[in-house]
PDB file of C-alpha atoms in Angstrom:
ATOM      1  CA  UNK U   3      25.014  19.664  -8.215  1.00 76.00           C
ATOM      2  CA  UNK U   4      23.117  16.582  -9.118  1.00 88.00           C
ATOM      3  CA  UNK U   5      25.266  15.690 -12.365  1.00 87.00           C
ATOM      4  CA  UNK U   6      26.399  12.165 -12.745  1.00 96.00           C
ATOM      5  CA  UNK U   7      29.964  10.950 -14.281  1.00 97.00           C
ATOM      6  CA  UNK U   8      29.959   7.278 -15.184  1.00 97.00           C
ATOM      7  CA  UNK U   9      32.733   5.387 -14.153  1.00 97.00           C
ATOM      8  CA  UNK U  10      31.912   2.096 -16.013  1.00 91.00           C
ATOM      9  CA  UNK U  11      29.008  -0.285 -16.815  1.00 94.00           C
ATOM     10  CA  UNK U  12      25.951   0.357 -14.507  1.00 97.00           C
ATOM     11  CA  UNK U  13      27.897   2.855 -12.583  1.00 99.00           C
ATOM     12  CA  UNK U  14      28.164   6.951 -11.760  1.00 98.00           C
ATOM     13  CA  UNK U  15      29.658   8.927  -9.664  1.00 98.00           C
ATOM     14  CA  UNK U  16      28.184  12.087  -7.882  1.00 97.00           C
ATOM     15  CA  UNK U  17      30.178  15.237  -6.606  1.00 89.00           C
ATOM     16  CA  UNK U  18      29.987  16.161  -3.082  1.00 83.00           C
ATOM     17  CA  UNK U  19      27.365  18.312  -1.679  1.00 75.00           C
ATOM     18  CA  UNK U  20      27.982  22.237  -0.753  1.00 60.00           C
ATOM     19  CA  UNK U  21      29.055  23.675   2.309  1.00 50.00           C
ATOM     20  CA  UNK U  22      26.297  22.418   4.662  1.00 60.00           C
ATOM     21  CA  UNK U  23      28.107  20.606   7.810  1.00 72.00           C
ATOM     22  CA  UNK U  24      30.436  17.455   7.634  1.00 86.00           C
ATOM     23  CA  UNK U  25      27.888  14.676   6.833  1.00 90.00           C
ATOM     24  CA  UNK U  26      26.405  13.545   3.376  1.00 93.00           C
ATOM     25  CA  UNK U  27      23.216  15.209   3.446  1.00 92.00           C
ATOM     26  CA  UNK U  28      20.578  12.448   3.046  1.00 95.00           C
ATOM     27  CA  UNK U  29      18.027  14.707   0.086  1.00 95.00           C
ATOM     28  CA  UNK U  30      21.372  14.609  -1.953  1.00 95.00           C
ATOM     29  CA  UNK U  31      22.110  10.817  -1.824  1.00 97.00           C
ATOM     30  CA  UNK U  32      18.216  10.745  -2.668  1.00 98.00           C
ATOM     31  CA  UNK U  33      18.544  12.866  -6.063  1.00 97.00           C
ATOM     32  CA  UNK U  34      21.873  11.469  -7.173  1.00 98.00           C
ATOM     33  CA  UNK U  35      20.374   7.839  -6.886  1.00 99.00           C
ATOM     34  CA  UNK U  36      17.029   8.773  -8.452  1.00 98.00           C
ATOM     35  CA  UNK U  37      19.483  10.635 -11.104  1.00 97.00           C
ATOM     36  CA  UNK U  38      21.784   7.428 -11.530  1.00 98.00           C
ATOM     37  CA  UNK U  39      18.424   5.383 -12.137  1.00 98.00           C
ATOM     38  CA  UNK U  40      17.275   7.731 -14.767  1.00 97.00           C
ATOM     39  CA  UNK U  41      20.765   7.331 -16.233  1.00 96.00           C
ATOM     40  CA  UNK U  42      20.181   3.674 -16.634  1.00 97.00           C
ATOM     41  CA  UNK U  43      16.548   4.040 -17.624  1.00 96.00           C
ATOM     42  CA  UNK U  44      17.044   4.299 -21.563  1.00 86.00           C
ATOM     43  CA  UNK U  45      13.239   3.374 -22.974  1.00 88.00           C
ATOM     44  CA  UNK U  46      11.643   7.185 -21.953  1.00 92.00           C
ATOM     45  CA  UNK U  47      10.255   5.643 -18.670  1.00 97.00           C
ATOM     46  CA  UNK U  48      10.279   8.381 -15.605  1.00 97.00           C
ATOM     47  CA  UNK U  49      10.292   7.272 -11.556  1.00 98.00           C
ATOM     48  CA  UNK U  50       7.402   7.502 -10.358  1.00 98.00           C
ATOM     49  CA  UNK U  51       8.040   6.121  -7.251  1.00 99.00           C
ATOM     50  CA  UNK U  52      11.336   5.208  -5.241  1.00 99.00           C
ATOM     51  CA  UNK U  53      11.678   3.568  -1.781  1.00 99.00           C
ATOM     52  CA  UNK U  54      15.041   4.424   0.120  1.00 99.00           C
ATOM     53  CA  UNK U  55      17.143   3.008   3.484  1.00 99.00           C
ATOM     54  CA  UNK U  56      19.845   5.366   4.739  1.00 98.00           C
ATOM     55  CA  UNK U  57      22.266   2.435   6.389  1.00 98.00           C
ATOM     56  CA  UNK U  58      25.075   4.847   7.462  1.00 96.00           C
ATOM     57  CA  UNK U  59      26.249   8.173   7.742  1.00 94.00           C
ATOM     58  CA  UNK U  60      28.560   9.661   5.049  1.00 94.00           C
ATOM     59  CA  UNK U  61      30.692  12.522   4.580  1.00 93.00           C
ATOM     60  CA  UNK U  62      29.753  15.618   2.547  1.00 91.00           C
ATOM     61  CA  UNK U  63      33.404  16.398   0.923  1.00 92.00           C
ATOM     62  CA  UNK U  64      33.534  12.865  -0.885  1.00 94.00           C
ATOM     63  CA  UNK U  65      32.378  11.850  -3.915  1.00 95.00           C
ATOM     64  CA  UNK U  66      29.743   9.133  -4.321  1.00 97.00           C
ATOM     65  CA  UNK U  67      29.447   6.136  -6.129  1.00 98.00           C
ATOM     66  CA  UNK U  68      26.130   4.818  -7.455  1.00 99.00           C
ATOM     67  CA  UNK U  69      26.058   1.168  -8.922  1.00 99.00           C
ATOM     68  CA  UNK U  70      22.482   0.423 -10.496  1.00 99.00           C
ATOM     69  CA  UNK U  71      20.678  -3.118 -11.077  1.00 99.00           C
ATOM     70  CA  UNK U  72      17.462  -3.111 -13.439  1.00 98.00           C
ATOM     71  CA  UNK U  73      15.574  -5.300 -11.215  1.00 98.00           C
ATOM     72  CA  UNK U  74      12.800  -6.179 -14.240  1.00 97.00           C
ATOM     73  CA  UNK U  75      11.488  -4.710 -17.108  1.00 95.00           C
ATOM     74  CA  UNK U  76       7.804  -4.719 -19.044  1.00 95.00           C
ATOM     75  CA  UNK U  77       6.020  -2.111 -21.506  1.00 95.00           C
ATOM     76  CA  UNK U  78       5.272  -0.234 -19.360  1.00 97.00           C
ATOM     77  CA  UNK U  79       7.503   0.027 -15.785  1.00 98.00           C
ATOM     78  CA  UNK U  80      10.941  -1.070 -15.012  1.00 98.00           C
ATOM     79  CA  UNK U  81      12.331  -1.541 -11.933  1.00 99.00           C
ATOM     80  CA  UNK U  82      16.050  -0.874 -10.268  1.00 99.00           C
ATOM     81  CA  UNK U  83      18.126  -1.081  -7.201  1.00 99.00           C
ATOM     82  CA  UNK U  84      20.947   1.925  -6.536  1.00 99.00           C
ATOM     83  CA  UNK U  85      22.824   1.525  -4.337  1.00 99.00           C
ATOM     84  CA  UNK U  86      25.175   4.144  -2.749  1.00 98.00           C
ATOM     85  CA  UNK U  87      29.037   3.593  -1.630  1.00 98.00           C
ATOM     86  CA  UNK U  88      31.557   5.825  -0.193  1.00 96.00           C
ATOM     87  CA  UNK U  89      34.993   4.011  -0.125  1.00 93.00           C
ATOM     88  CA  UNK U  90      34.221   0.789   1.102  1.00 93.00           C
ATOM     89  CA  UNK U  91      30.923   1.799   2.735  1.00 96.00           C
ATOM     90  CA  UNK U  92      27.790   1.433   1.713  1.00 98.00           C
ATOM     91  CA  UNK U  93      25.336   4.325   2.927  1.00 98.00           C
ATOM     92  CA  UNK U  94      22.622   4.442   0.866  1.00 98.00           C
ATOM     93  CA  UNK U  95      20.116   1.346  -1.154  1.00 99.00           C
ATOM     94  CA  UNK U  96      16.897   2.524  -2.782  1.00 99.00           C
ATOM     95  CA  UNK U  97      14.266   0.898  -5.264  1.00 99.00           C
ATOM     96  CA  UNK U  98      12.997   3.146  -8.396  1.00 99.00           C
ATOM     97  CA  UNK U  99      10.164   2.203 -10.444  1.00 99.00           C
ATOM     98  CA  UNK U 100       9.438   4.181 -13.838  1.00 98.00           C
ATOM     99  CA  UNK U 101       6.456   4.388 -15.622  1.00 98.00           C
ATOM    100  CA  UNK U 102       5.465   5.291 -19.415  1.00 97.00           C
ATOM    101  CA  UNK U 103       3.441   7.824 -18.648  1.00 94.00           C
ATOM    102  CA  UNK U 104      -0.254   6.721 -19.507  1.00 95.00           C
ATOM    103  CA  UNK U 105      -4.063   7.751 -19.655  1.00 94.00           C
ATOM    104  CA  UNK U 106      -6.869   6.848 -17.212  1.00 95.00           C
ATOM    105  CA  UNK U 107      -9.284   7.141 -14.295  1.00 98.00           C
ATOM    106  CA  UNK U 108      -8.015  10.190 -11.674  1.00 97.00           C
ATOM    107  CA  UNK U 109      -8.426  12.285  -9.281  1.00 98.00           C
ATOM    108  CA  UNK U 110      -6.322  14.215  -6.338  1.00 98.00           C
ATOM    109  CA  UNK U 111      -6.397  15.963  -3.260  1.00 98.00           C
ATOM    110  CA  UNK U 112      -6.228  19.719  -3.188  1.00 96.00           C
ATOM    111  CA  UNK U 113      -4.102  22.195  -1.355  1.00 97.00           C
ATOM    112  CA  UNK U 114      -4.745  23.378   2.206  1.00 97.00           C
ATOM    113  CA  UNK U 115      -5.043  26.545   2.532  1.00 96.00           C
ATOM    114  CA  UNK U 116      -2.071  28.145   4.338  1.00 96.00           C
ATOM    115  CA  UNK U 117      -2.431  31.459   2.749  1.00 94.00           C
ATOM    116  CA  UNK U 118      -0.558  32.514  -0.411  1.00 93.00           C
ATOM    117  CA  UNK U 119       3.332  32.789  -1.319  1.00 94.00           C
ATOM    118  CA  UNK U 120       3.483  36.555  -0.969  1.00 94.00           C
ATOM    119  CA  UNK U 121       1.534  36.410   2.670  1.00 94.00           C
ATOM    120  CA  UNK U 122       4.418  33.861   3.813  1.00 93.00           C
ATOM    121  CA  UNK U 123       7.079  35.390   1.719  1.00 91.00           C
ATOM    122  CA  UNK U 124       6.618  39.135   4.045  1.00 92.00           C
ATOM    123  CA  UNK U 125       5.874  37.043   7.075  1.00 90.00           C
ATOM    124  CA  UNK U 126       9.296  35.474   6.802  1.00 86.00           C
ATOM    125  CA  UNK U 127      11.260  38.885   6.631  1.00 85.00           C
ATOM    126  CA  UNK U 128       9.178  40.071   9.751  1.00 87.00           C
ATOM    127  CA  UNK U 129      10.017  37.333  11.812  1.00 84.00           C
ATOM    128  CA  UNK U 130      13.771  36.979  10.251  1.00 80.00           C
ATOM    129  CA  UNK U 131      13.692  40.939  11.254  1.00 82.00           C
ATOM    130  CA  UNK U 132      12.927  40.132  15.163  1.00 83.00           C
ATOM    131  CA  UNK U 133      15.796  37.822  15.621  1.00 77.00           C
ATOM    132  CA  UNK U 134      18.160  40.243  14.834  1.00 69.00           C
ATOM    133  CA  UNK U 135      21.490  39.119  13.840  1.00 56.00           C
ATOM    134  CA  UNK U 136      20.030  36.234  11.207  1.00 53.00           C
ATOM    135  CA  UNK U 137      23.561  35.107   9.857  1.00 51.00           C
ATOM    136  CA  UNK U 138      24.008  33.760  13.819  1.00 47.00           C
ATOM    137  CA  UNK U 139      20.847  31.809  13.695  1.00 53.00           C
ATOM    138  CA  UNK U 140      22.393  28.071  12.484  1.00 50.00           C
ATOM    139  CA  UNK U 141      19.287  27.043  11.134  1.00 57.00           C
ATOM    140  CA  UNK U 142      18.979  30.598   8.590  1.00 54.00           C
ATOM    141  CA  UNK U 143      22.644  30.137   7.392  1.00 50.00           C
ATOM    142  CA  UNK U 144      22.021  26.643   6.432  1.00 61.00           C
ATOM    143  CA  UNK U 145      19.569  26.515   4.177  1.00 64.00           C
ATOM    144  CA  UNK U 146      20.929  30.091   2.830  1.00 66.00           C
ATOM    145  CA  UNK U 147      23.664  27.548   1.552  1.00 68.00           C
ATOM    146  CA  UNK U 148      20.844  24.700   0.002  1.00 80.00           C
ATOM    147  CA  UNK U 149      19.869  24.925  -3.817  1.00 86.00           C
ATOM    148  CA  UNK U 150      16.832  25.112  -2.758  1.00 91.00           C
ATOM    149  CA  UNK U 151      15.038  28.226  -1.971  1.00 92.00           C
ATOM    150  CA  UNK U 152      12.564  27.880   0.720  1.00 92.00           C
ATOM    151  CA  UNK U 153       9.912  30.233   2.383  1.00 93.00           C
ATOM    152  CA  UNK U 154       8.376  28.595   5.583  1.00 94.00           C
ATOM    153  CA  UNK U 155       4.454  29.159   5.861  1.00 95.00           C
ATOM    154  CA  UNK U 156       4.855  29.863   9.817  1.00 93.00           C
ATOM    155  CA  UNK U 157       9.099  30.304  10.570  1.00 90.00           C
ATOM    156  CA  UNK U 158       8.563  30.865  14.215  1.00 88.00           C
ATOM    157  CA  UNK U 159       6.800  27.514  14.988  1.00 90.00           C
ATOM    158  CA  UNK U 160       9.400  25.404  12.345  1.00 89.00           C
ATOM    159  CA  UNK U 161      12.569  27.115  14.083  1.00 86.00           C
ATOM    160  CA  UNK U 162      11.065  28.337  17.230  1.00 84.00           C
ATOM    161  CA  UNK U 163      11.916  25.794  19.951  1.00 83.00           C
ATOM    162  CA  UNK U 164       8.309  25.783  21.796  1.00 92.00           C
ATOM    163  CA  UNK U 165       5.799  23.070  21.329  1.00 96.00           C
ATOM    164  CA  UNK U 166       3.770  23.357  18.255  1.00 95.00           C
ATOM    165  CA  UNK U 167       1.155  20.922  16.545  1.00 97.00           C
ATOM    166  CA  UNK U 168       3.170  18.240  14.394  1.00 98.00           C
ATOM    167  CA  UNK U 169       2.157  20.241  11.180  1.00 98.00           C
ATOM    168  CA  UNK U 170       4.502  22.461   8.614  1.00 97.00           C
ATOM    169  CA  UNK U 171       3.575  23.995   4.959  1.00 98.00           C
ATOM    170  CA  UNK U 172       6.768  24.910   3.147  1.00 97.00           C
ATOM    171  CA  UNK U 173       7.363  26.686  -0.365  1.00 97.00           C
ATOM    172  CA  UNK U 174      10.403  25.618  -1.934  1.00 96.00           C
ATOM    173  CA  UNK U 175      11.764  26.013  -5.861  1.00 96.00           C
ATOM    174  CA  UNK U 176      15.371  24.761  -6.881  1.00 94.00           C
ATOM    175  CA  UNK U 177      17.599  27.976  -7.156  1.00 90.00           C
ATOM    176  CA  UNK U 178      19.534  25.990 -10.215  1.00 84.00           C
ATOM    177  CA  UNK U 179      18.633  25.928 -13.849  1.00 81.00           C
ATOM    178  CA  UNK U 180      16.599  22.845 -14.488  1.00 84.00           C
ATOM    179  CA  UNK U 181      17.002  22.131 -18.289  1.00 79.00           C
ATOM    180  CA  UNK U 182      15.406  19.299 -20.008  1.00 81.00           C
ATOM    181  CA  UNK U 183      17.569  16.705 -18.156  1.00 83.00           C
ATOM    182  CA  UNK U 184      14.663  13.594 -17.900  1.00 82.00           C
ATOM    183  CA  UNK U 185      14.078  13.273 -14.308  1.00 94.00           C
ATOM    184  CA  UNK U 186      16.307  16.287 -12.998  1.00 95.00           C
ATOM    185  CA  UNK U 187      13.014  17.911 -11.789  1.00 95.00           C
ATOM    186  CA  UNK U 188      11.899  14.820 -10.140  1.00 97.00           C
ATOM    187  CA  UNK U 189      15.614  14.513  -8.409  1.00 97.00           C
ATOM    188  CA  UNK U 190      15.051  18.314  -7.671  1.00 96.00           C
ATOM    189  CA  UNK U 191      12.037  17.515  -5.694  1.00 98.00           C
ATOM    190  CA  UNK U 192      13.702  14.985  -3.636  1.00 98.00           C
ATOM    191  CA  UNK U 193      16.469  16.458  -2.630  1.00 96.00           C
ATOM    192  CA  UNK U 194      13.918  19.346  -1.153  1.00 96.00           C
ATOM    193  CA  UNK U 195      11.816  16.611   0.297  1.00 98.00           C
ATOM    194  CA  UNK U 196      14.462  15.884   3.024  1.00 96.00           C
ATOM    195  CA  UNK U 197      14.952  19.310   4.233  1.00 92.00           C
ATOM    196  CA  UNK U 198      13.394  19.993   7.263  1.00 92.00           C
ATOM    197  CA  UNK U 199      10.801  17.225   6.873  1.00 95.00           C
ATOM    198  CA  UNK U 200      11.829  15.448   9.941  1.00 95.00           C
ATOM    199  CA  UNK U 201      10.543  18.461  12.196  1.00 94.00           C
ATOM    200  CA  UNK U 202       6.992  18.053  11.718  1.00 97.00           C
ATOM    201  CA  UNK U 203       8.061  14.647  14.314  1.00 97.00           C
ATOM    202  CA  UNK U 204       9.504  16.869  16.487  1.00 96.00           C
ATOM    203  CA  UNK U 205       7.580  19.992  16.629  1.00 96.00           C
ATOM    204  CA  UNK U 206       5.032  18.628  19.364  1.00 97.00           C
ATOM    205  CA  UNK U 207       8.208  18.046  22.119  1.00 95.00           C
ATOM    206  CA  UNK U 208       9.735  21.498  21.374  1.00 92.00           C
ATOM    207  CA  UNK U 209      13.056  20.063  19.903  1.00 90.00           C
ATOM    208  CA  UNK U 210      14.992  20.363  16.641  1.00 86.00           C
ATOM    209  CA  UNK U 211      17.250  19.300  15.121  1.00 86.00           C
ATOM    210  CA  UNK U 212      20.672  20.036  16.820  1.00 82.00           C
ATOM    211  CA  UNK U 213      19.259  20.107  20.333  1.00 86.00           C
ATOM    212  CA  UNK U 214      22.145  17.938  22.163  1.00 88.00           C
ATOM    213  CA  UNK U 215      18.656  16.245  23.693  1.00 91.00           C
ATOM    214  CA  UNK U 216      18.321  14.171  21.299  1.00 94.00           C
ATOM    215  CA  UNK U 217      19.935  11.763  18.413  1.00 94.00           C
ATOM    216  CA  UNK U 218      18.085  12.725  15.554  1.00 94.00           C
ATOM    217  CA  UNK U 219      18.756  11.255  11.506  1.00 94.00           C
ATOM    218  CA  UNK U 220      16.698   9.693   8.799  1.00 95.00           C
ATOM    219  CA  UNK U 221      16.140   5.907   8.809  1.00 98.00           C
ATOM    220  CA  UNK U 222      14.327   5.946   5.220  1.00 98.00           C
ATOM    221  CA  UNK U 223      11.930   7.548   3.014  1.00 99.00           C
ATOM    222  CA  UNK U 224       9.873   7.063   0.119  1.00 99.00           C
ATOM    223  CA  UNK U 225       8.265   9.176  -2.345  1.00 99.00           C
ATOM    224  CA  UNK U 226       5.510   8.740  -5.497  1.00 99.00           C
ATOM    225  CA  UNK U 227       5.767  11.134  -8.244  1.00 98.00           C
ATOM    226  CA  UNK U 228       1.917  11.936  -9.625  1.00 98.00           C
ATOM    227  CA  UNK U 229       2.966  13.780 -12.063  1.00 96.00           C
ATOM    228  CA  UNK U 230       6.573  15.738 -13.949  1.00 94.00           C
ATOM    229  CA  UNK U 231       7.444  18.505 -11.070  1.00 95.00           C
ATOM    230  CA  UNK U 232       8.452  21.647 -12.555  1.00 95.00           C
ATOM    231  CA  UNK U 233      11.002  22.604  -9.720  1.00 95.00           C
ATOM    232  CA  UNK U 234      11.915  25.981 -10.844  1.00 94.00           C
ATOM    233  CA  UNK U 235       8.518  27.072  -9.668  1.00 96.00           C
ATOM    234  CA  UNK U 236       7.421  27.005  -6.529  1.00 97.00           C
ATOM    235  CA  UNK U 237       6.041  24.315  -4.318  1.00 98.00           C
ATOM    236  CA  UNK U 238       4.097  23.872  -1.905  1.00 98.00           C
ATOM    237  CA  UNK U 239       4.792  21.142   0.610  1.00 98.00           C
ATOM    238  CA  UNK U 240       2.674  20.598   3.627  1.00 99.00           C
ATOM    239  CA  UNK U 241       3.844  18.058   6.149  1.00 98.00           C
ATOM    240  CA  UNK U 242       1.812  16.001   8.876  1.00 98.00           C
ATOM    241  CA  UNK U 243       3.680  13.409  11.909  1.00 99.00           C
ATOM    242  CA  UNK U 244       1.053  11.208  12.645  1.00 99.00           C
ATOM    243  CA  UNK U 245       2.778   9.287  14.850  1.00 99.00           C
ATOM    244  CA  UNK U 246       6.262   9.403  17.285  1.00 98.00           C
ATOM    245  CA  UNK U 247       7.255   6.449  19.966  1.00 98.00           C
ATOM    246  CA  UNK U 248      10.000   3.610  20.501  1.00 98.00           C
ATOM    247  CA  UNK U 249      12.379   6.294  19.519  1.00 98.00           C
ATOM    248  CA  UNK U 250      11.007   6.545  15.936  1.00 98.00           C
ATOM    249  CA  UNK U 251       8.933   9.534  14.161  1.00 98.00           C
ATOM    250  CA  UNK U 252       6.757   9.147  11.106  1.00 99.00           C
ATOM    251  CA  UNK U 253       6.318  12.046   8.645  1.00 99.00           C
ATOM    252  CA  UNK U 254       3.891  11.909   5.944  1.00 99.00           C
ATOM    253  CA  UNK U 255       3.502  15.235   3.489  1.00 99.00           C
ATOM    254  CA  UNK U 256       1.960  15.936  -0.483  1.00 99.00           C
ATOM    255  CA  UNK U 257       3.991  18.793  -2.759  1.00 99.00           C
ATOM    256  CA  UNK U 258       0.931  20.767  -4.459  1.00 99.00           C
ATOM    257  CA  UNK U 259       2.201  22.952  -7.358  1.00 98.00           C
ATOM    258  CA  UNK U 260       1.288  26.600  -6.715  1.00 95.00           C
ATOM    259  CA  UNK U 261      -1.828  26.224  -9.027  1.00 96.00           C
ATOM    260  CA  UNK U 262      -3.110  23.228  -6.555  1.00 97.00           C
ATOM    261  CA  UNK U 263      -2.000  20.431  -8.614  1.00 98.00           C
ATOM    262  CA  UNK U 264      -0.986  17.840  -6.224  1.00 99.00           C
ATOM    263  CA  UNK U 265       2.323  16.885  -7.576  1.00 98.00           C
ATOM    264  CA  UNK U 266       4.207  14.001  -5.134  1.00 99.00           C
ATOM    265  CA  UNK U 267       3.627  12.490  -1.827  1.00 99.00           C
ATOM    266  CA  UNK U 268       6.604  11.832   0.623  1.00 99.00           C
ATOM    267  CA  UNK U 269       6.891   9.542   3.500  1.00 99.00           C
ATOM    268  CA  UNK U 270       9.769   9.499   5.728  1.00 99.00           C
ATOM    269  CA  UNK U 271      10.708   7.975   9.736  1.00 99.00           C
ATOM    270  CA  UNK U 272      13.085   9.193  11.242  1.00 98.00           C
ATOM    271  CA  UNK U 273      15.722   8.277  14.547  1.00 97.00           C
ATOM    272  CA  UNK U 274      14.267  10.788  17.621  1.00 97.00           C
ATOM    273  CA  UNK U 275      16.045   8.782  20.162  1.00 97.00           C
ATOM    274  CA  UNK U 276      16.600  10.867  23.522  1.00 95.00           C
ATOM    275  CA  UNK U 277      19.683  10.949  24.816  1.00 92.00           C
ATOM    276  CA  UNK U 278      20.472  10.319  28.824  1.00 78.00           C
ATOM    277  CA  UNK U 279      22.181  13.153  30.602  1.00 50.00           C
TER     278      UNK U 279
END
């Protein structure tokens, strides 16, 4: 999904996304550019951070190109700018920095304690038993289609359409073989980091996304790697909105590893504009 084919100097292209609705999903511009930046990256330096502005919508069935700029270099970090074109339309720029990874003074948040995998894992097939028909439920058959498997902590507040505190934990893994590809886990974890993060912005005004209500899509979003991600276990990531107003939301949320280990943090805001009737 997240293979690269270069197409000339400083350049790759990335293969369409799969089956999910008729717009480029934003988590899989993310991981191809992080992906095309680890393609240029050729001195063992990973991301550890990368800053990204969605500028326009694109379509899911085309192919996209990602031209790269090494912005600066050192020992230590080097910088680039990706930037992400469909035809003649840019929809994508983002800023990667990569570090040699490197001793020194540390220390970390721990995980919250939203009760274990299993606990979520048989809460989910009790509530996806309630609804009933759950192929008919547009938010189940979507992410059944994602590479990413994902087990909500609390399913009826995240897809429920009541109120709820602006709060989610989610455990996610990649459903794809991960390999040693340098900084496929990390583009792994971003793609998940875009799935159903917006909502925490939303969940206090009892809309999702979908709801006719309101224009909802990701303005940008930035994430710091603390440490390699191994992505074919699972995750844990627990989101927080501290903040919604002038038609903006702000998401903030940390991926612990299931040991603890807090792994990235994500930041993304978000378009929550409501429309007139």
């Amino acid at each position: 999904m997240l293979t690269l084919k270069p197409v000339g100097e400083g350049s790759w292209i990335g293969e369409p996304g799969s089956g999910v609705g008729k717009r480029l999903f934003g988590g899989h511009a993310l991981a191809q550019a992080l992906m095309a930046a680890c393609e240029a990256e050729g001195s063992g330096k990973l991301p550890h951070s990368l800053h990204a502005n969605f500028l326009a919508p694109g379509m899911a069935a085309d192919p996209v190109r990602y031209d790269v700029t090494q912005l600066g270099a050192g020992r230590s970090f080097s910088r680039y700018r990706v930037d992400a074109v469909q035809g003649d339309r840019q929809v994508l720029t983002m800023t990667v920095s990569a570090q040699l990874e490197e001793g020194g003074l540390s220390h970390a948040d721990t995980a919250p304690d939203v009760g274990d995998l299993a606990s979520a894992r048989h809460a989910l097939e009790r509530w996806q038993e309630s609804q009933g028909d759950i192929e008919r439920l547009p938010v189940i058959g979507d992410l059944g289609l994602r590479p990413i498997e994902i087990i909500p902590a609390d399913a009826p507040s995240l897809f429920g359409d009541a109120p709820h505190p602006p709060s989610s934990a989610v455990w996610m893994r990649s459903r794809d073989e991960i390999g040693d590809v340098p900084g496929m886990s990390r583009a792994q974890l971003a793609y998940a980091s875009d799935i159903l993060f917006l909502r925490n912005a939303l969940l206090p005004h009892g809309v999702r996304p979908g709801d006719s209500r309101v224009q909802i899509s990701s303005l940008d979003h930035a994430i710091w790697f603390h440490t390699t991600p191994d992505f074919s276990q699972w995750h844990l990531l627990a989101g927080h909105s501290p903040w919604a107003g002038n038609a903006r939301g702000l998401s903030k949320g940390h991926f612990f590893a299931e040991d603890g280990t807090l792994v990235a943090t994500v930041m993304q805001e978000n378009l929550m504009r409501v429309v007139d009737a």
